[in-house]
PDB file of C-alpha atoms in Angstrom:
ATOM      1  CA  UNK A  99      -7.316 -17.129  -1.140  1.00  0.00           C
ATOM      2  CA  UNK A 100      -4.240 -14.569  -1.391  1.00  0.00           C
ATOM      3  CA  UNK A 101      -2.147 -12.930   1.529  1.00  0.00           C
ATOM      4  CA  UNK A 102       1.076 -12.422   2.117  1.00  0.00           C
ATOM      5  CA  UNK A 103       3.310 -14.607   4.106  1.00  0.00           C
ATOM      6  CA  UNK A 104       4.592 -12.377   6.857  1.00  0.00           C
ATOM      7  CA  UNK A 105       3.746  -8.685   7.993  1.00  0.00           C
ATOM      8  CA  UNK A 106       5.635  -6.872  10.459  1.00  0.00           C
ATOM      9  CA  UNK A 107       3.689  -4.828  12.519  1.00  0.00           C
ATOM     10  CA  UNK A 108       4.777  -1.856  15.579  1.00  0.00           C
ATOM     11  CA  UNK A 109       3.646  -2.441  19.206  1.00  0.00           C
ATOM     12  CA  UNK A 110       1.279  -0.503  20.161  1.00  0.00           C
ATOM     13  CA  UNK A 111       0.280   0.099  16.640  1.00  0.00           C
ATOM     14  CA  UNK A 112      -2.013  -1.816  14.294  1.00  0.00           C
ATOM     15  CA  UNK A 113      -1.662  -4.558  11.417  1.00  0.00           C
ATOM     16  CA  UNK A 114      -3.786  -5.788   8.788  1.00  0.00           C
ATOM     17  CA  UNK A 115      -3.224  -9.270   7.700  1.00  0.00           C
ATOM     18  CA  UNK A 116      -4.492  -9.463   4.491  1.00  0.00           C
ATOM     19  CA  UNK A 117      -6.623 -12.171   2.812  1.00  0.00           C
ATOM     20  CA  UNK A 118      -8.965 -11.584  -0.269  1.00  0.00           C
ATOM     21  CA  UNK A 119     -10.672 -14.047  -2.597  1.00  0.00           C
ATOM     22  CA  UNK A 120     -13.173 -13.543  -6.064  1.00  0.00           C
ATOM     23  CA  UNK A 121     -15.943 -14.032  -5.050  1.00  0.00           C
ATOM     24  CA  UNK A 122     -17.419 -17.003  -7.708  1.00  0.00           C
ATOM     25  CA  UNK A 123     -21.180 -17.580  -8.323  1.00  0.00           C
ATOM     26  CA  UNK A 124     -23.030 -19.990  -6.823  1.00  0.00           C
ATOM     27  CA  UNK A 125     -20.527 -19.958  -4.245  1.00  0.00           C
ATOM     28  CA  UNK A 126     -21.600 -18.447  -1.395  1.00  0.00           C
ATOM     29  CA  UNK A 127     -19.272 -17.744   1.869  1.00  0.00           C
ATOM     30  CA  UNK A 128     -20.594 -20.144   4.827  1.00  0.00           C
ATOM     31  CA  UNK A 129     -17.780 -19.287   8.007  1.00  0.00           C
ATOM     32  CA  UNK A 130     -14.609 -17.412   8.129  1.00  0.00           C
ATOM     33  CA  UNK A 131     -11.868 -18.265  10.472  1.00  0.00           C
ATOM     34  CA  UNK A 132      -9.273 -16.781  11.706  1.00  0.00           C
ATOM     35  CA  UNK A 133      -6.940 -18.819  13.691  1.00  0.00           C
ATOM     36  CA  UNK A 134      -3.165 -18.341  15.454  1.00  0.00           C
ATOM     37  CA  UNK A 135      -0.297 -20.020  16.420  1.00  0.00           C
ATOM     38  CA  UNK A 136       1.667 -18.709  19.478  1.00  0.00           C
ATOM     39  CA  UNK A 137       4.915 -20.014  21.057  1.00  0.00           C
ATOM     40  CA  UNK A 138       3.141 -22.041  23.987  1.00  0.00           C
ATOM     41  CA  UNK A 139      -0.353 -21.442  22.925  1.00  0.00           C
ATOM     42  CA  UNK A 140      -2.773 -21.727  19.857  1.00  0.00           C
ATOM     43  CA  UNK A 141      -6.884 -20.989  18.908  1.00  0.00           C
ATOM     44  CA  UNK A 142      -9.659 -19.916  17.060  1.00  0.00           C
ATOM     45  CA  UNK A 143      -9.051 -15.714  16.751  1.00  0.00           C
ATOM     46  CA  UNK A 144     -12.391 -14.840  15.051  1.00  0.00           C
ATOM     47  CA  UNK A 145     -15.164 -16.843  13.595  1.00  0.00           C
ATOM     48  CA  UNK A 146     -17.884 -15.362  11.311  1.00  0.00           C
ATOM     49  CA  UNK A 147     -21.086 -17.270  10.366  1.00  0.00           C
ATOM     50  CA  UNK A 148     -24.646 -17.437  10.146  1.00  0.00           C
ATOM     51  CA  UNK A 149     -24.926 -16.266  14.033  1.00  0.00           C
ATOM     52  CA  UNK A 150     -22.772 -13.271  13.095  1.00  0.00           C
ATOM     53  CA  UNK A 151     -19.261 -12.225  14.004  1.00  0.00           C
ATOM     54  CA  UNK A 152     -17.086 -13.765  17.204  1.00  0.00           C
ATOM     55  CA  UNK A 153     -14.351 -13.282  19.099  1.00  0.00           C
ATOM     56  CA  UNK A 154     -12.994 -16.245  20.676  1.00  0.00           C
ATOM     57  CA  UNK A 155      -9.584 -15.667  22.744  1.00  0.00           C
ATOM     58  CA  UNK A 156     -10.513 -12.832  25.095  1.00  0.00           C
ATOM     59  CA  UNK A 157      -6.867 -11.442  24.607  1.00  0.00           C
ATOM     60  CA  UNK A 158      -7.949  -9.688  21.272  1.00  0.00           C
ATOM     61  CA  UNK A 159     -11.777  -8.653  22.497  1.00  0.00           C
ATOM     62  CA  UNK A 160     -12.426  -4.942  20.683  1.00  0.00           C
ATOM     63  CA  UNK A 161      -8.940  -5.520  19.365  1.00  0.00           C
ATOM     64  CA  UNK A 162      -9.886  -7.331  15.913  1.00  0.00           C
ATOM     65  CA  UNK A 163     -12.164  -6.541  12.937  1.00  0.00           C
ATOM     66  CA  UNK A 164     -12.797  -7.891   9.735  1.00  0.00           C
ATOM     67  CA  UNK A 165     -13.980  -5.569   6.845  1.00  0.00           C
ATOM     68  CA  UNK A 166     -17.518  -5.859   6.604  1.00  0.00           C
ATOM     69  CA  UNK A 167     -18.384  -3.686   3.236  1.00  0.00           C
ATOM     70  CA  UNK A 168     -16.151  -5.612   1.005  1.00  0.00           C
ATOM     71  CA  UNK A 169     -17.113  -8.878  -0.472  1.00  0.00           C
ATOM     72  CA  UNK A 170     -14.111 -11.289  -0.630  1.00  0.00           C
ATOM     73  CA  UNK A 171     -12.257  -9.153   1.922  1.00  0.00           C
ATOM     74  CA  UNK A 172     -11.553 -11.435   5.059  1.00  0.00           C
ATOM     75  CA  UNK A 173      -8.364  -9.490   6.223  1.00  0.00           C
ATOM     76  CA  UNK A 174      -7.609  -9.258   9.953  1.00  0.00           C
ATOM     77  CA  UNK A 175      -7.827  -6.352  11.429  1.00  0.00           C
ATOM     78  CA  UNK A 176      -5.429  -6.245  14.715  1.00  0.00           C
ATOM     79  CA  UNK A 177      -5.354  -2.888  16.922  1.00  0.00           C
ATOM     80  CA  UNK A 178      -3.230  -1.752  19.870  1.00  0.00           C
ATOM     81  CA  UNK A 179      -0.551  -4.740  19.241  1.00  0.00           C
ATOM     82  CA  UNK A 180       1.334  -7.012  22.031  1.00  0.00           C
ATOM     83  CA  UNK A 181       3.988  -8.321  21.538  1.00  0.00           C
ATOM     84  CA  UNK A 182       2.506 -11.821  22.462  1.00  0.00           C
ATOM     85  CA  UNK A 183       0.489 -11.227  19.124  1.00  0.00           C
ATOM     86  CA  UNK A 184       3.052 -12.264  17.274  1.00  0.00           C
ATOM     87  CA  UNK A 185       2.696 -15.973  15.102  1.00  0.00           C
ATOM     88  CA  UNK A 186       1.577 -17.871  12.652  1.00  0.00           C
ATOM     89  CA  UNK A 187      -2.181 -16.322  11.736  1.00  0.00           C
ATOM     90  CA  UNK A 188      -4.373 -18.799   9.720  1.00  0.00           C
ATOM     91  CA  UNK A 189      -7.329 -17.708   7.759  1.00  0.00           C
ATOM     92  CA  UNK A 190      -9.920 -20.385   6.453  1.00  0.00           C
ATOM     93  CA  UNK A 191     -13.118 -19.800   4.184  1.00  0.00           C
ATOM     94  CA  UNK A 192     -15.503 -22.728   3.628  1.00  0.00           C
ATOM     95  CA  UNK A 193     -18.136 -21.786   0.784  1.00  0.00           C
ATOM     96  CA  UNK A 194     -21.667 -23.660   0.341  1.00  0.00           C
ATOM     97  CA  UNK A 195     -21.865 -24.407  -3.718  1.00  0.00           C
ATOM     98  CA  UNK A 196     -25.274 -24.396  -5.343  1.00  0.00           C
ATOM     99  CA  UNK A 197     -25.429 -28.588  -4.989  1.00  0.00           C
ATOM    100  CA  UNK A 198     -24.880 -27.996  -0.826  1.00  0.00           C
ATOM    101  CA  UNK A 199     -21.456 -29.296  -1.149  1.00  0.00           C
ATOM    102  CA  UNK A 200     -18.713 -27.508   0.958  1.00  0.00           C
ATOM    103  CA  UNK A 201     -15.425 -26.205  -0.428  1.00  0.00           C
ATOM    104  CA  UNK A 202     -12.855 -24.892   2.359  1.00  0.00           C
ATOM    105  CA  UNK A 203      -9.468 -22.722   1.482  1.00  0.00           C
ATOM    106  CA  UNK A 204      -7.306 -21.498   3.801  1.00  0.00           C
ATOM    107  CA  UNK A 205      -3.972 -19.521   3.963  1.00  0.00           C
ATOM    108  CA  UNK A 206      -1.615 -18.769   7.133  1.00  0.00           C
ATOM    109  CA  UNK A 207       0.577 -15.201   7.340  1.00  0.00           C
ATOM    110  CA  UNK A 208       3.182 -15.034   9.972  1.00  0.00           C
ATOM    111  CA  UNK A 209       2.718 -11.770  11.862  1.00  0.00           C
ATOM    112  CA  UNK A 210       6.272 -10.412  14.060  1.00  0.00           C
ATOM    113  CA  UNK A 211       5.681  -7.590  16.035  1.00  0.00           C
ATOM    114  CA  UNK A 212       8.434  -4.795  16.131  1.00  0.00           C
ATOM    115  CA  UNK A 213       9.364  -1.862  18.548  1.00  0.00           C
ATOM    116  CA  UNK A 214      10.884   1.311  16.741  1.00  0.00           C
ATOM    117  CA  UNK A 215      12.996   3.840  18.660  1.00  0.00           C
ATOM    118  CA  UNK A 216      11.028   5.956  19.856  1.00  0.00           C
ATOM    119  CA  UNK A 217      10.132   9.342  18.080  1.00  0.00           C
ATOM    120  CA  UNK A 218       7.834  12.785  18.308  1.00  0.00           C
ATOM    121  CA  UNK A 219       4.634  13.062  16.403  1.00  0.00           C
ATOM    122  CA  UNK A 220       5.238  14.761  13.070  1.00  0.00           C
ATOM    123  CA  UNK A 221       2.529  16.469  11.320  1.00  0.00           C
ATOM    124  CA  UNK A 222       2.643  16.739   7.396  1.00  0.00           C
ATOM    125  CA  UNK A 223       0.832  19.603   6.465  1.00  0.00           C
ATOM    126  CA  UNK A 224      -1.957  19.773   4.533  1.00  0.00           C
ATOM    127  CA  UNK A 225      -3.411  22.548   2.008  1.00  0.00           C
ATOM    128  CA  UNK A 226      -3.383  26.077   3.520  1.00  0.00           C
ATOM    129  CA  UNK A 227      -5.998  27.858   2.458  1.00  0.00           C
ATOM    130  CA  UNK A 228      -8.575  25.404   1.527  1.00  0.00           C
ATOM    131  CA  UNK A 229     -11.751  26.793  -0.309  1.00  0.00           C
ATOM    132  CA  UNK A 230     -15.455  24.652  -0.227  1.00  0.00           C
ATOM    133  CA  UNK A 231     -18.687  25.138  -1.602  1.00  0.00           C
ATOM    134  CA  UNK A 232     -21.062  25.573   1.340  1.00  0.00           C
ATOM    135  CA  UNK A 233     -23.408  22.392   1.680  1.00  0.00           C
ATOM    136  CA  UNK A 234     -20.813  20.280   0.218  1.00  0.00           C
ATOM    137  CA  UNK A 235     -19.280  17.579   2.503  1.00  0.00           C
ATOM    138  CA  UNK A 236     -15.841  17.955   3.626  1.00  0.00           C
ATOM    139  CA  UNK A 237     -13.082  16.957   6.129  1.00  0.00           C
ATOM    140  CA  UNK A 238      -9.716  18.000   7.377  1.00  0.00           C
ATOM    141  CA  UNK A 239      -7.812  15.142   7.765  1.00  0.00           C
ATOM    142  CA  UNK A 240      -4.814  15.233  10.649  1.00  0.00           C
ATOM    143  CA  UNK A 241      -1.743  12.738   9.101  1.00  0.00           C
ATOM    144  CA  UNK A 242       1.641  11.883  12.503  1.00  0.00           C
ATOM    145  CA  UNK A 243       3.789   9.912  12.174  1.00  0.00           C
ATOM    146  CA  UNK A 244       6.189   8.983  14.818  1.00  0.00           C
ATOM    147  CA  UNK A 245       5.721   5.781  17.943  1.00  0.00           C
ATOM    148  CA  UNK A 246       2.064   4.924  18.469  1.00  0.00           C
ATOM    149  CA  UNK A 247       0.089   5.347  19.908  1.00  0.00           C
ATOM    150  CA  UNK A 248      -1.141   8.766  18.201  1.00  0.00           C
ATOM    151  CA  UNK A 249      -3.919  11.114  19.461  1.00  0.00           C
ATOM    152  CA  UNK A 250      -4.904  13.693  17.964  1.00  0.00           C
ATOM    153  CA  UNK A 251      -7.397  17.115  18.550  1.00  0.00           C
ATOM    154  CA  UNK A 252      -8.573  19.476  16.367  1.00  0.00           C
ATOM    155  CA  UNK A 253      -9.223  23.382  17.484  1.00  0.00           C
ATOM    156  CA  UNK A 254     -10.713  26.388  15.885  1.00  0.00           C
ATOM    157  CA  UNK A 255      -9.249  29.631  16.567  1.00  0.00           C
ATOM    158  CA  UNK A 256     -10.621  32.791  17.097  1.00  0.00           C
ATOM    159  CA  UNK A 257      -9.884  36.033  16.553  1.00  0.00           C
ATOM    160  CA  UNK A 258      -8.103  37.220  20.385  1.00  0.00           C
ATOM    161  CA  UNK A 259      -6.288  34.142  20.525  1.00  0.00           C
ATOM    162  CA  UNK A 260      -8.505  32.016  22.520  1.00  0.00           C
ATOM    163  CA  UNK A 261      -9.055  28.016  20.405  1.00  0.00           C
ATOM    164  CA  UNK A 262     -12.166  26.081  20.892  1.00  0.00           C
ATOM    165  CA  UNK A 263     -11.920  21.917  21.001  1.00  0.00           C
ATOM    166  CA  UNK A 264     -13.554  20.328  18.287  1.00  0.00           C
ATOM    167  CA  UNK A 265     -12.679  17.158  18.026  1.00  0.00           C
ATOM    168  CA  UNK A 266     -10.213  14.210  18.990  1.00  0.00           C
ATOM    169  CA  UNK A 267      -9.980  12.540  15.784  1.00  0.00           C
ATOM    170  CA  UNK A 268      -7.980  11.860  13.494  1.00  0.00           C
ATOM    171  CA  UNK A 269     -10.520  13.556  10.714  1.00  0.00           C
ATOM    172  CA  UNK A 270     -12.739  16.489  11.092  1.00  0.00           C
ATOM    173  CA  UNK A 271     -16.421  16.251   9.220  1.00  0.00           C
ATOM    174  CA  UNK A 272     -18.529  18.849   8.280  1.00  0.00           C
ATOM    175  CA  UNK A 273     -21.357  17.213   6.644  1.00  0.00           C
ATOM    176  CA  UNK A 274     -22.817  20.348   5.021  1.00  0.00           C
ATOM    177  CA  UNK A 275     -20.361  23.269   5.958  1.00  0.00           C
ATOM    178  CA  UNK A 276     -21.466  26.576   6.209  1.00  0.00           C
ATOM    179  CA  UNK A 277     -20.237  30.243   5.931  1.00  0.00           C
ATOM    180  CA  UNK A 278     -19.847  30.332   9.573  1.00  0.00           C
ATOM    181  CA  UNK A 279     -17.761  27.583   9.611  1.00  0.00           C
ATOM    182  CA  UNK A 280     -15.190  29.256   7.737  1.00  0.00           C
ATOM    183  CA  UNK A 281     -12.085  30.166  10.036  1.00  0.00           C
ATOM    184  CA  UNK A 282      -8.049  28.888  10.744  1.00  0.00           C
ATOM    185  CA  UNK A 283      -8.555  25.459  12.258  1.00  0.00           C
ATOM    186  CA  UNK A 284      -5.550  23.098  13.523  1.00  0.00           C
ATOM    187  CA  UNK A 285      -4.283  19.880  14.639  1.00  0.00           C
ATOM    188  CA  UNK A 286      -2.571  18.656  17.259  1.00  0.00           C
ATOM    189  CA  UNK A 287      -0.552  15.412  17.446  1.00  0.00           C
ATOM    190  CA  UNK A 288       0.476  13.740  20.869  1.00  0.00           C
ATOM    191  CA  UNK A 289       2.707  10.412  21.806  1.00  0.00           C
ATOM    192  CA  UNK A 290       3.797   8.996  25.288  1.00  0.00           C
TER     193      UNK A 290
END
């Protein structure tokens, strides 16, 4: 298992705490834990096994993911962060071998949670003028930075001025675009 020994992460933001492994053959991934280490508290975070995914301490309920596509990716996921998430985070495979045996690994990342002065949204522009092929997938992607947390909506405007809502994400799909989509479209960034 590899991670790094400490991320800092913003409050209010989110953090990934990384930990990856090779997956080796015959070796096949049996439960993933995720466990922490507060101040005056400890437990299990997240635990993934045969019965699926869990999340133990209510404290981090919709707040924690775990990628689910990527084989050997066990990183924890944290959203909208406390500052009572900060501590020592400990994750732990145990793999099943072809013979039944079990091999467990396990590495622990200290997270510390940070405020930054607080700032504006800034938007970095994107490409003006942005030509497609019609049928083609595409998205406008909307990139702030500034003190989370960010929302964002996306508006179309129309000739006279008037600009129709389209959106409040980050990214703006058109799975097959067509010439009546064309048009000036824009993003708008807000913070507390």
């Amino acid at each position: 298992l590899t991670g790094p020994s400490e991320v800092k992460g913003t409050w209010k933001g989110s953090a990934t705490l990384p930990c990856v492994y090779v997956p080796v053959e015959n070796f096949v991934q049996q439960t993933l834990m995720w466990m922490v280490v507060h101040d005056q508290s400890s437990g299990t975070v997240f635990r993934r096994d045969d019965s699926g995914d869990h999340v133990l301490l209510s404290e981090y309920r919709d707040r924690v993911s775990i990628p689910s596509d990527a084989s050997g990716n066990v990183s924890l996921q944290i959203l909208n962060l406390e500052m009572s998430d900060r501590g020592a985070y400990t994750c732990q495979v145990t793999w099943r071998a072809s013979n039944n045996s079990l091999t467990s690994k396990e590495i622990t990342t200290k997270l510390e949670v940070v405020k930054v002065p607080v700032t504006k949204p800034i938007i970095r522009a994107g490409e003006l003028g942005l030509t497609v092929l019609a049928g083609a997938r595409i998205s406008l992607t909307c990139v702030a930075s500034g003190s989370p947390p960010i929302s964002y909506r996306w508006f179309r405007s129309t000739p006279g001025g008037s600009a129709q809502l389209l959106g409040s994400q980050a990214e703006l799909a058109w799975d097959s675009p067509q010439p009546s989509d064309a048009g000036q479209y824009y993003c708008e960034a807000e913070n507390r």
